[in-house]
Coordinates of C-alpha atoms and ligand atoms in Angstrom, one line a residue:
M1 CA 67.7 102.9 121.6
A2 CA 70.8 100.9 121.4
N3 CA 73.9 101.4 119.3
H4 CA 73.7 98.7 116.7
V5 CA 77.3 97.9 115.9
Y6 CA 78.9 99.0 119.1
D7 CA 76.6 96.8 121.3
H8 CA 77.1 93.7 119.2
L9 CA 80.9 94.0 118.5
I10 CA 82.4 96.0 121.4
A11 CA 80.1 96.3 124.5
R12 CA 79.8 92.6 124.9
H13 CA 83.5 92.3 125.7
A14 CA 83.6 94.7 128.7
D15 CA 84.6 91.8 131.1
N16 CA 86.4 89.7 128.5
D17 CA 90.1 89.3 129.6
A18 CA 91.0 87.2 126.5
C19 CA 93.4 88.5 123.9
F20 CA 92.0 90.8 121.2
L21 CA 95.1 92.3 119.5
K22 CA 98.4 90.4 119.7
R23 CA 101.5 92.2 118.4
D24 CA 105.1 91.1 117.7
D25 CA 106.7 94.3 119.1
A26 CA 104.4 95.2 122.0
P27 CA 102.2 93.6 124.7
A28 CA 98.9 92.2 123.6
I29 CA 95.7 94.1 124.3
S30 CA 92.8 92.2 126.0
Y31 CA 89.2 92.7 124.9
A32 CA 88.4 94.4 128.3
A33 CA 91.4 96.8 128.0
F34 CA 90.3 97.6 124.4
V35 CA 86.7 98.4 125.5
G36 CA 88.2 100.8 128.1
L37 CA 90.5 102.5 125.6
V38 CA 87.6 102.9 123.1
A39 CA 85.6 104.7 125.8
Q40 CA 88.5 107.0 126.6
I41 CA 88.9 107.9 122.9
A42 CA 85.2 108.4 122.7
H43 CA 85.5 111.1 125.4
V44 CA 88.3 112.8 123.4
L45 CA 86.1 112.9 120.3
R46 CA 83.1 114.2 122.1
D47 CA 85.2 116.9 123.9
A48 CA 86.6 117.9 120.5
G49 CA 83.0 118.6 119.4
L50 CA 81.8 115.4 117.7
T51 CA 78.1 115.1 117.6
P52 CA 76.0 112.2 116.2
G53 CA 76.4 111.8 112.4
D54 CA 79.6 113.8 112.2
R55 CA 82.4 112.3 110.1
V56 CA 85.8 111.5 111.5
V57 CA 88.4 111.3 108.7
V58 CA 91.5 109.2 109.6
Q59 CA 94.7 109.0 107.6
A60 CA 97.0 107.3 110.1
P61 CA 99.4 104.4 110.3
K62 CA 98.0 101.0 111.2
C63 CA 98.1 100.7 115.0
V64 CA 95.9 99.4 117.8
E65 CA 94.8 103.0 118.7
M66 CA 93.4 103.4 115.1
V67 CA 91.3 100.3 115.7
A68 CA 90.1 101.8 118.9
L69 CA 89.4 105.1 117.1
Y70 CA 87.1 103.3 114.7
A71 CA 85.2 101.7 117.6
A72 CA 85.2 105.0 119.6
T73 CA 83.8 106.9 116.6
L74 CA 80.9 104.4 116.5
Q75 CA 80.4 104.6 120.3
A76 CA 80.2 108.4 120.1
G77 CA 77.7 108.2 117.3
G78 CA 80.1 109.4 114.5
V79 CA 80.8 108.1 111.0
F80 CA 84.2 106.6 110.4
L81 CA 86.0 107.6 107.2
P82 CA 89.5 106.0 106.9
L83 CA 91.8 107.0 104.1
N84 CA 94.6 105.1 102.4
T85 CA 97.9 106.3 103.9
A86 CA 99.4 106.5 100.4
Y87 CA 97.0 109.3 99.3
K88 CA 98.7 112.6 98.4
R89 CA 97.6 116.1 99.4
D90 CA 95.2 116.7 96.4
E91 CA 93.5 113.3 97.0
V92 CA 93.0 113.9 100.7
A93 CA 91.9 117.5 100.1
Y94 CA 89.1 116.2 97.9
F95 CA 87.8 113.7 100.5
V96 CA 87.9 116.2 103.3
E97 CA 86.2 118.9 101.3
D98 CA 83.5 116.4 100.1
A99 CA 82.9 114.8 103.5
T100 CA 83.1 117.9 105.7
P101 CA 84.3 116.1 108.8
R102 CA 84.2 117.5 112.3
I103 CA 87.5 115.8 113.1
V104 CA 90.6 114.9 111.0
V105 CA 93.2 112.5 112.4
C106 CA 96.5 112.3 110.6
D107 CA 100.1 111.1 111.0
P108 CA 102.2 113.8 112.7
A109 CA 104.4 113.8 109.6
S110 CA 101.4 115.1 107.6
V111 CA 100.3 117.9 109.8
E112 CA 101.8 120.6 107.6
T113 CA 100.0 119.3 104.6
L114 CA 96.7 118.7 106.3
T115 CA 96.4 121.8 108.5
G116 CA 95.1 124.0 105.7
I117 CA 92.8 121.3 104.3
A118 CA 91.2 120.7 107.8
D119 CA 90.9 124.4 108.4
R120 CA 89.1 125.0 105.2
A121 CA 86.6 122.3 106.1
G122 CA 86.2 123.7 109.6
A123 CA 87.5 120.5 111.1
I124 CA 89.7 120.0 114.1
L125 CA 93.1 118.3 113.3
L126 CA 94.5 115.7 115.7
T127 CA 97.4 113.3 115.2
L128 CA 98.2 109.6 115.6
D129 CA 101.5 107.9 114.8
A130 CA 102.5 104.3 114.2
A131 CA 103.4 103.9 117.9
G132 CA 99.9 105.0 118.9
Q133 CA 101.0 108.4 120.1
G134 CA 99.8 111.9 119.1
T135 CA 97.5 114.7 120.1
L136 CA 94.5 112.3 119.8
M137 CA 96.0 110.3 122.7
A138 CA 97.4 113.1 124.8
S139 CA 94.5 113.4 127.2
V140 CA 93.4 109.7 127.0
P141 CA 95.0 108.7 130.3
D142 CA 92.8 111.3 132.1
K143 CA 89.6 110.1 130.6
P144 CA 87.1 107.6 132.2
T145 CA 87.1 104.1 130.8
T146 CA 83.4 104.1 130.5
F147 CA 81.3 106.3 128.2
D148 CA 77.6 106.9 127.7
T149 CA 77.2 105.2 124.3
V150 CA 75.3 107.3 121.8
P151 CA 72.2 105.5 120.5
R152 CA 72.4 104.6 116.8
G153 CA 69.9 102.5 114.9
P154 CA 70.4 100.0 112.1
D155 CA 69.8 102.6 109.4
D156 CA 72.2 105.2 110.7
L157 CA 75.5 105.7 109.0
A158 CA 78.5 104.0 110.5
A159 CA 81.1 104.6 107.8
L160 CA 81.8 106.5 104.7
L161 CA 84.3 104.7 102.4
Y162 CA 85.4 106.4 99.3
T163 CA 85.7 104.4 96.1
S164 CA 86.9 105.8 92.8
G165 CA 84.7 106.0 89.9
T166 CA 84.9 105.7 86.1
T167 CA 84.4 109.4 85.8
G168 CA 87.6 109.9 87.9
R169 CA 85.7 111.5 90.8
S170 CA 85.6 109.4 94.0
K171 CA 82.3 108.6 95.6
G172 CA 81.6 108.2 99.3
A173 CA 79.8 104.9 99.9
M174 CA 77.4 105.4 102.8
L175 CA 77.4 102.3 105.0
T176 CA 74.9 101.8 107.7
H177 CA 75.2 100.1 111.0
D178 CA 73.1 97.2 109.7
N179 CA 75.1 97.0 106.5
L180 CA 78.2 96.2 108.7
L181 CA 76.5 94.1 111.3
S182 CA 74.4 91.9 109.0
N183 CA 77.5 91.1 106.9
T184 CA 79.6 90.5 110.0
K185 CA 77.1 88.0 111.3
A186 CA 76.8 86.2 108.0
L187 CA 80.6 85.8 107.5
T188 CA 81.3 84.8 111.1
E189 CA 78.7 82.0 110.9
L190 CA 79.6 80.9 107.4
W191 CA 83.4 80.8 108.1
R192 CA 82.8 79.3 111.7
I193 CA 84.9 82.0 113.4
T194 CA 85.0 81.5 117.2
D195 CA 86.9 82.7 120.2
A196 CA 89.2 79.7 119.7
D197 CA 90.6 81.4 116.5
T198 CA 93.7 83.4 115.9
L199 CA 93.6 85.5 112.8
I200 CA 96.7 86.8 111.1
H201 CA 96.0 90.4 110.2
A202 CA 98.4 91.9 107.7
L203 CA 96.0 93.9 105.6
P204 CA 95.6 97.7 105.7
I205 CA 92.7 98.8 107.9
F206 CA 91.4 101.6 105.7
H207 CA 89.4 99.3 103.4
T208 CA 86.5 96.9 103.7
H209 CA 88.7 93.8 103.7
G210 CA 91.0 94.6 106.6
L211 CA 88.6 96.7 108.6
F212 CA 85.2 95.1 108.3
V213 CA 85.7 91.6 107.0
A214 CA 88.7 90.8 109.2
L215 CA 88.2 93.0 112.3
N216 CA 84.4 93.0 112.7
T217 CA 84.1 89.2 112.4
S218 CA 86.9 88.8 115.0
L219 CA 85.2 91.2 117.3
Y220 CA 81.9 89.5 116.9
A221 CA 83.4 86.1 117.6
G222 CA 85.8 87.2 120.3
A223 CA 88.8 85.8 118.3
C224 CA 92.4 86.8 118.9
V225 CA 94.0 88.9 116.1
H226 CA 97.7 88.7 115.4
F227 CA 98.0 92.3 114.3
M228 CA 100.8 93.2 111.9
P229 CA 101.7 96.6 110.6
G230 CA 101.6 95.3 107.0
F231 CA 102.4 92.4 104.7
S232 CA 105.7 90.6 105.4
T233 CA 106.3 87.0 104.2
D234 CA 108.7 86.4 107.2
A235 CA 106.3 87.7 109.8
I236 CA 103.3 85.7 108.4
L237 CA 105.3 82.5 108.1
A238 CA 106.5 82.9 111.7
A239 CA 102.9 83.4 112.9
V240 CA 101.3 80.6 110.9
P241 CA 102.1 77.7 113.2
E242 CA 100.3 79.4 116.1
A243 CA 97.4 80.8 114.1
T244 CA 94.2 79.4 112.6
M245 CA 93.1 81.9 109.9
L246 CA 94.6 84.3 107.3
M247 CA 92.7 86.8 105.2
G248 CA 94.5 88.2 102.3
V249 CA 94.5 89.5 98.7
P250 CA 95.8 87.1 96.0
T251 CA 99.3 88.8 96.2
F252 CA 99.6 87.4 99.7
Y253 CA 99.2 83.9 98.4
T254 CA 101.5 84.2 95.4
R255 CA 104.2 85.7 97.7
L256 CA 103.8 82.9 100.3
L257 CA 103.9 80.3 97.6
A258 CA 107.2 81.7 96.3
D259 CA 108.7 80.9 99.7
H260 CA 109.9 77.3 100.3
R261 CA 109.2 77.5 104.0
L262 CA 105.5 77.3 103.3
T263 CA 104.7 73.6 103.8
R264 CA 101.9 71.3 104.8
E265 CA 103.5 70.7 108.2
M266 CA 103.9 74.3 109.2
T267 CA 100.3 75.1 108.2
S268 CA 98.8 72.1 110.1
N269 CA 97.3 74.3 112.8
M270 CA 95.6 76.6 110.3
R271 CA 91.9 76.2 109.7
L272 CA 91.1 78.7 107.0
F273 CA 92.8 80.8 104.3
V274 CA 90.5 83.4 102.8
S275 CA 91.2 85.4 99.6
G276 CA 89.4 88.3 98.0
S277 CA 89.5 91.9 96.7
A278 CA 90.9 90.7 93.3
P279 CA 90.7 87.5 91.2
L280 CA 92.6 84.6 92.6
L281 CA 94.1 82.7 89.7
A282 CA 93.0 79.0 89.5
E283 CA 96.6 78.1 89.3
T284 CA 97.4 79.8 92.6
H285 CA 94.5 78.0 94.2
I286 CA 95.7 74.7 92.9
A287 CA 99.3 75.2 93.8
F288 CA 98.4 76.3 97.3
T289 CA 96.4 73.1 97.8
Q290 CA 99.2 71.0 96.4
R291 CA 101.7 72.6 98.8
T292 CA 99.7 72.9 102.0
G293 CA 96.7 70.6 101.7
H294 CA 94.5 73.7 102.3
R295 CA 91.9 74.9 99.8
I296 CA 91.8 78.7 99.8
L297 CA 88.3 80.0 100.3
E298 CA 87.6 82.8 97.8
R299 CA 84.9 85.3 98.3
Y300 CA 83.6 88.4 96.4
G301 CA 82.8 91.8 97.7
M302 CA 82.7 95.5 97.1
T303 CA 83.1 98.7 99.1
E304 CA 79.4 99.4 98.4
T305 CA 78.1 96.0 99.3
N306 CA 80.5 94.4 101.8
M307 CA 80.7 90.7 101.0
N308 CA 78.3 89.2 98.5
T309 CA 79.3 85.7 97.8
S310 CA 81.6 83.1 99.3
N311 CA 82.8 79.6 98.6
P312 CA 81.5 77.1 101.2
Y313 CA 83.2 76.3 104.4
D314 CA 82.1 72.6 104.0
G315 CA 81.9 71.5 100.5
D316 CA 83.6 72.3 97.3
R317 CA 85.8 75.5 97.3
R318 CA 85.9 75.8 93.5
A319 CA 89.0 77.4 92.0
G320 CA 88.1 80.3 89.7
T321 CA 84.8 80.9 91.3
V322 CA 83.6 83.2 94.1
G323 CA 81.1 80.7 95.4
K324 CA 77.4 81.3 96.3
P325 CA 75.4 84.2 97.6
L326 CA 75.7 84.8 101.4
P327 CA 72.6 84.0 103.4
G328 CA 70.2 86.9 103.0
V329 CA 71.9 88.3 99.9
E330 CA 70.4 88.0 96.5
V331 CA 72.7 87.9 93.5
I332 CA 71.4 88.0 89.9
V333 CA 73.0 88.2 86.5
T334 CA 71.2 90.6 84.1
D335 CA 71.4 91.8 80.5
P336 CA 73.6 94.9 80.8
E337 CA 71.5 96.7 78.2
T338 CA 68.0 95.9 79.4
G339 CA 68.5 95.0 83.1
Q340 CA 66.4 91.9 82.6
P341 CA 67.6 88.7 84.4
L342 CA 69.4 86.3 82.1
P343 CA 69.0 82.5 82.0
Q344 CA 71.4 80.5 84.2
G345 CA 74.8 80.1 82.4
E346 CA 74.7 83.3 80.4
V347 CA 77.3 86.0 81.1
G348 CA 75.9 89.4 82.2
M349 CA 76.0 92.1 84.8
I350 CA 76.1 91.0 88.4
E351 CA 73.5 92.8 90.6
V352 CA 73.2 92.5 94.3
R353 CA 70.4 93.1 96.8
G354 CA 70.4 92.6 100.6
P355 CA 71.0 94.0 104.0
N356 CA 74.7 94.3 103.0
V357 CA 74.0 96.9 100.2
F358 CA 74.9 100.5 101.0
K359 CA 72.5 103.4 101.3
G360 CA 73.9 105.4 98.3
Y361 CA 76.7 107.7 97.5
W362 CA 77.3 110.7 99.8
Q363 CA 75.7 113.8 98.3
M364 CA 75.6 112.2 94.8
P365 CA 71.9 111.4 94.1
D366 CA 72.4 111.1 90.4
K367 CA 75.2 108.5 90.8
T368 CA 73.2 106.7 93.4
A369 CA 70.2 106.5 91.0
A370 CA 72.4 105.3 88.2
E371 CA 73.8 102.4 90.2
L372 CA 71.3 101.5 92.8
R373 CA 67.9 100.5 91.3
E374 CA 64.7 101.5 93.0
N375 CA 64.0 97.8 93.6
G376 CA 67.2 97.7 95.8
F377 CA 69.5 95.9 93.4
F378 CA 73.0 97.4 93.1
I379 CA 74.6 97.3 89.7
T380 CA 78.2 96.1 90.5
G381 CA 79.9 96.7 87.1
D382 CA 81.3 93.1 87.4
L383 CA 80.4 90.6 84.7
G384 CA 79.6 87.1 85.8
Q385 CA 78.0 83.8 85.2
F386 CA 76.3 81.2 87.4
S387 CA 77.1 77.5 87.1
E388 CA 74.2 74.9 87.1
D389 CA 74.9 74.3 90.8
G390 CA 74.9 78.0 91.8
Y391 CA 78.6 79.0 91.8
L392 CA 79.3 82.5 90.6
S393 CA 82.3 83.2 88.4
I394 CA 83.5 86.7 87.7
V395 CA 84.5 86.8 84.0
G396 CA 85.2 90.4 83.5
R397 CA 84.3 94.0 84.3
S398 CA 82.1 96.5 82.4
K399 CA 83.8 99.3 84.3
D400 CA 87.2 100.5 83.2
L401 CA 89.1 99.5 86.4
I402 CA 92.5 98.1 87.2
I403 CA 93.0 96.1 90.4
T404 CA 96.7 96.1 91.4
G405 CA 97.6 94.1 94.6
G406 CA 94.0 94.5 95.8
Y407 CA 93.9 98.2 95.3
N408 CA 91.4 99.7 92.7
V409 CA 92.7 102.2 90.2
Y410 CA 90.4 103.9 87.8
P411 CA 92.4 104.7 84.6
K412 CA 90.4 107.9 84.1
E413 CA 91.9 109.4 87.2
V414 CA 95.5 108.8 86.0
E415 CA 94.6 109.8 82.4
D416 CA 93.2 113.2 83.8
V417 CA 96.6 113.9 85.5
L418 CA 98.6 113.0 82.4
N419 CA 96.3 114.9 80.0
D420 CA 96.7 118.0 82.0
I421 CA 100.5 118.0 81.5
D422 CA 101.7 120.6 79.0
G423 CA 102.7 118.7 75.8
V424 CA 100.5 115.7 76.4
E425 CA 97.8 115.4 73.7
E426 CA 96.1 112.3 75.1
S427 CA 96.7 109.1 77.0
A428 CA 95.2 105.7 77.7
V429 CA 95.9 103.9 81.0
F430 CA 95.3 100.2 81.2
G431 CA 96.4 97.1 83.2
V432 CA 98.4 94.1 82.0
P433 CA 98.9 90.8 83.8
D434 CA 101.6 90.9 86.6
A435 CA 102.8 88.0 88.6
D436 CA 103.0 89.9 91.9
F437 CA 100.2 92.4 91.8
G438 CA 97.8 90.6 89.4
E439 CA 97.7 93.6 87.2
A440 CA 100.3 96.3 86.6
I441 CA 99.5 99.8 85.2
I442 CA 100.8 101.0 81.8
A443 CA 100.2 104.4 80.3
A444 CA 100.2 104.9 76.5
V445 CA 100.8 108.6 75.9
V446 CA 100.5 110.7 72.7
M447 CA 102.5 113.9 72.7
V448 CA 101.8 117.2 71.1
P449 CA 104.2 117.4 68.1
G450 CA 107.3 119.4 69.0
H451 CA 106.3 119.8 72.7
A452 CA 107.0 116.4 74.1
P453 CA 107.8 116.3 77.9
T454 CA 110.2 113.7 79.1
V455 CA 108.9 110.5 80.7
E456 CA 110.6 111.7 83.9
A457 CA 108.4 114.9 83.8
L458 CA 105.3 112.7 83.4
E459 CA 106.5 110.5 86.4
N460 CA 107.1 113.6 88.5
E461 CA 103.7 115.1 87.9
V462 CA 101.9 111.8 88.6
A463 CA 104.0 111.3 91.8
D464 CA 103.0 114.8 93.0
K465 CA 99.3 114.2 92.4
L466 CA 98.6 110.5 93.0
A467 CA 99.3 107.7 95.5
R468 CA 102.2 105.5 94.5
F469 CA 100.0 102.4 93.8
K470 CA 98.2 104.4 91.0
H471 CA 101.5 105.2 89.2
P472 CA 102.0 103.6 85.8
R473 CA 104.9 101.1 86.0
R474 CA 105.8 101.9 82.4
Y475 CA 105.1 104.7 79.9
E476 CA 104.8 104.0 76.2
I477 CA 105.1 107.0 73.9
I478 CA 103.0 106.3 70.8
D479 CA 101.9 108.2 67.7
A480 CA 98.2 107.7 68.1
L481 CA 95.8 105.7 70.3
P482 CA 94.0 102.8 68.6
R483 CA 90.3 103.6 68.1
N484 CA 87.3 101.8 66.8
T485 CA 85.0 103.2 64.1
M486 CA 83.0 105.0 66.8
G487 CA 86.2 106.8 67.9
K488 CA 86.4 104.9 71.2
V489 CA 89.9 104.0 72.4
Q490 CA 90.5 100.3 72.1
K491 CA 92.1 99.5 75.5
N492 CA 91.9 95.8 74.7
V493 CA 94.2 96.3 71.7
L494 CA 96.7 98.2 73.9
R495 CA 96.4 95.5 76.6
D496 CA 97.1 92.7 74.2
H497 CA 100.0 94.5 72.6
Y498 CA 101.7 95.4 75.8
A499 CA 100.9 92.4 77.9
G500 CA 104.2 91.1 79.3
A501 CA 105.9 94.5 78.8
V502 CA 106.3 95.0 82.5
A503 CA 107.7 91.6 83.1
A504 CA 110.1 92.0 80.2
G505 CA 111.2 95.4 81.7
Ligands
MCA601 C1 102.5 98.7 97.2 N1 102.9 99.2 96.0 C2 101.9 98.9 95.1 C3 100.9 98.2 95.8 N2 101.3 98.1 97.1 N3 101.9 99.2 93.8 C4 100.8 98.7 93.1 N4 99.8 98.0 93.7 C5 99.8 97.8 95.0 N5 98.8 97.1 95.7 C6 104.1 99.9 95.6 C7 104.9 100.4 96.8 O1 104.6 101.7 97.1 C8 106.3 100.2 96.3 O2 106.7 101.3 95.6 C9 106.2 99.0 95.4 O3 104.9 99.0 94.9 C10 106.6 97.7 96.0 O4 106.0 97.6 97.2 P1 106.0 96.3 98.1 O5 106.9 96.5 99.3 O6 106.1 95.1 97.3 O7 104.5 96.4 98.6 P2 103.9 95.9 100.0 O8 104.1 97.0 101.0 O9 104.4 94.5 100.3 O10 102.4 95.9 99.6 C11 101.8 95.0 98.7 C12 100.5 94.5 99.2 C13 99.6 95.7 99.6 C14 100.7 93.6 100.4 C15 99.8 93.7 98.1 O11 99.4 96.5 98.4 C16 98.4 95.3 100.2 O12 98.3 95.1 101.4 N6 97.3 95.2 99.4 C17 96.0 95.0 100.0 C18 95.0 96.0 99.6 C19 93.6 95.8 100.2 O13 93.5 95.7 101.4 N7 92.6 95.7 99.4 C20 91.2 95.5 99.9 C21 90.4 96.6 99.3 P3 108.2 101.8 95.6 O14 109.0 100.7 94.9 O15 108.2 103.0 94.8 O16 108.6 101.9 97.0 S1 88.7 96.3 99.9 C22 88.1 95.5 98.5 O17 88.7 95.5 97.5 C23 86.8 94.8 98.5 C24 85.7 95.3 99.3 C25 87.0 93.3 98.8 O18 86.4 92.5 98.2 O19 87.8 93.1 99.7
AMP602 P1 86.4 97.9 95.9 O1 85.5 98.8 95.3 O2 87.7 98.3 96.3 O3 85.7 97.4 97.0 O4 86.6 96.7 94.9 C1 85.5 95.9 94.5 C2 85.9 95.2 93.2 O5 86.9 94.2 93.5 C3 84.7 94.3 92.7 O6 83.8 95.1 92.0 C4 85.4 93.3 91.9 O7 85.7 93.8 90.6 C5 86.7 93.1 92.7 N1 86.7 91.9 93.5 C6 86.5 91.7 94.8 N2 86.7 90.4 95.1 C7 86.9 89.7 94.0 C8 87.2 88.4 93.7 N3 87.2 87.4 94.6 N4 87.4 88.1 92.4 C9 87.4 89.0 91.5 N5 87.2 90.3 91.7 C10 87.0 90.7 92.9

């Protein structure tokens, strides 16, 4: 048996001397050199005890070696589990305890924090820093540049990506080799990605967008990737004249538009700008076209499903819509109460079925059963509507979710931390429009009379427990939360009342 993803994305490049990863501060890595490095790391993983199906947890800075670690995990038959570098100790502890990995790879700066966590899970702890150095790499130079690839079929797990939930407990989405490969093929063909492309890569590589959408398609096509450590307007604008593609979240585009150096002339070599992970405002889409002549291609995906829909490459890229279902993917809009399909034009729950849809949540059969129907349709929690000519628009969410700068934050998780603080009676966390991040987080907090902690105490507790991007940008101390007659907190009332509060400072 072959190794489904490895064979199609990596093995084919063994003799390819073309550029794979180009960097501003270090030499480029060719495809052939990458294949060799992947094999060397696969040896390290196997020598560390990795057996097929074992999880490899990685919380490390974005670097070439981390991309190679992803590919090496697949080649060695493992399951890749990347974590946001912003996650704090308690967050990481939960993922490691839940996923019981064989190996944990972290930044050397986090060793002290992670040693106990890895020990408790029975995992080996290795390190990798931003320069690609660490104990993971120590013996790499001594390893052979070929490795007996471990067979993995289409239905075997390739990755476990955690996604937070409305209950506050994160769920591991089990993604198979075919989930990844089928989506990679569909996107590469639809977006016409070839070995003549140079993709600007400024996204993190611990999420679907930067890891699978951007890197898997480049690997499949043999494209060159201009690999940046993170988002920088200066670095992207400097790279644009030599590049052909950019993939980003809407914040990328609003930030680029805010810079007068972005012009039609300097983007003339570019072929495609892709946006996703959060709603792109129609006004951003229009302003970008006016400035550059390029129509941003917006697409829609989820951790559980990879990409579901895309605006067309040829044809109308319609502002405010996420386009049409990808080839092989079915998208329907149903009545959220009955689950029955609704007539075209009505707003309802978006459900998705296809080879892109995950296998279920790791060790959570009840959650899987609640969201993944027996007939294969996944209930996304997004509310949408189809136009007469088949374009899908996302008009809202039935899940209580904030998307800030492309990162998902489930209010319940932040509320749980706040509600545990001595002197806090209850809280409601919600998002308000924000020019930079799309949405900004606000917490409305009700105190126990006579026991009110300071806002600083709230901030400190949240800072200790949660990643920075989940922190409320503003706290509103109020007497009571607005509730409807059923006793449910009316977040829409809070949202309307405090919209603009962040901008107003
Ligand atoms: C950074 N900060 C944030 C965010 N990012 N706060 C809220 N939301 C954020 N997204 C914090 C920083 O810690 C900092 O805090 C302050 O905000 C300002 O940071 P800044 O320097 O402006 O941030 P940055 O480093 O430039 O990052 C902004 C960013 C980044 C480029 C938008 O967040 C990003 O790369 N987002 C992409 C996320 C992504 O890949 N999503 C895909 C998920 P302080 O002031 O205290 O230092 S996959 C997905 O959703 C599905 C599958 C899909 O469809 O793709
Ligand atoms: P995640 O679970 O991080 O993968 O985030 C998935 C969610 O991001 C989806 O359920 C949508 O709510 C949102 N999302 C992704 N792409 C878009 C888009 N183009 N427009 C609006 N929302 C999007």
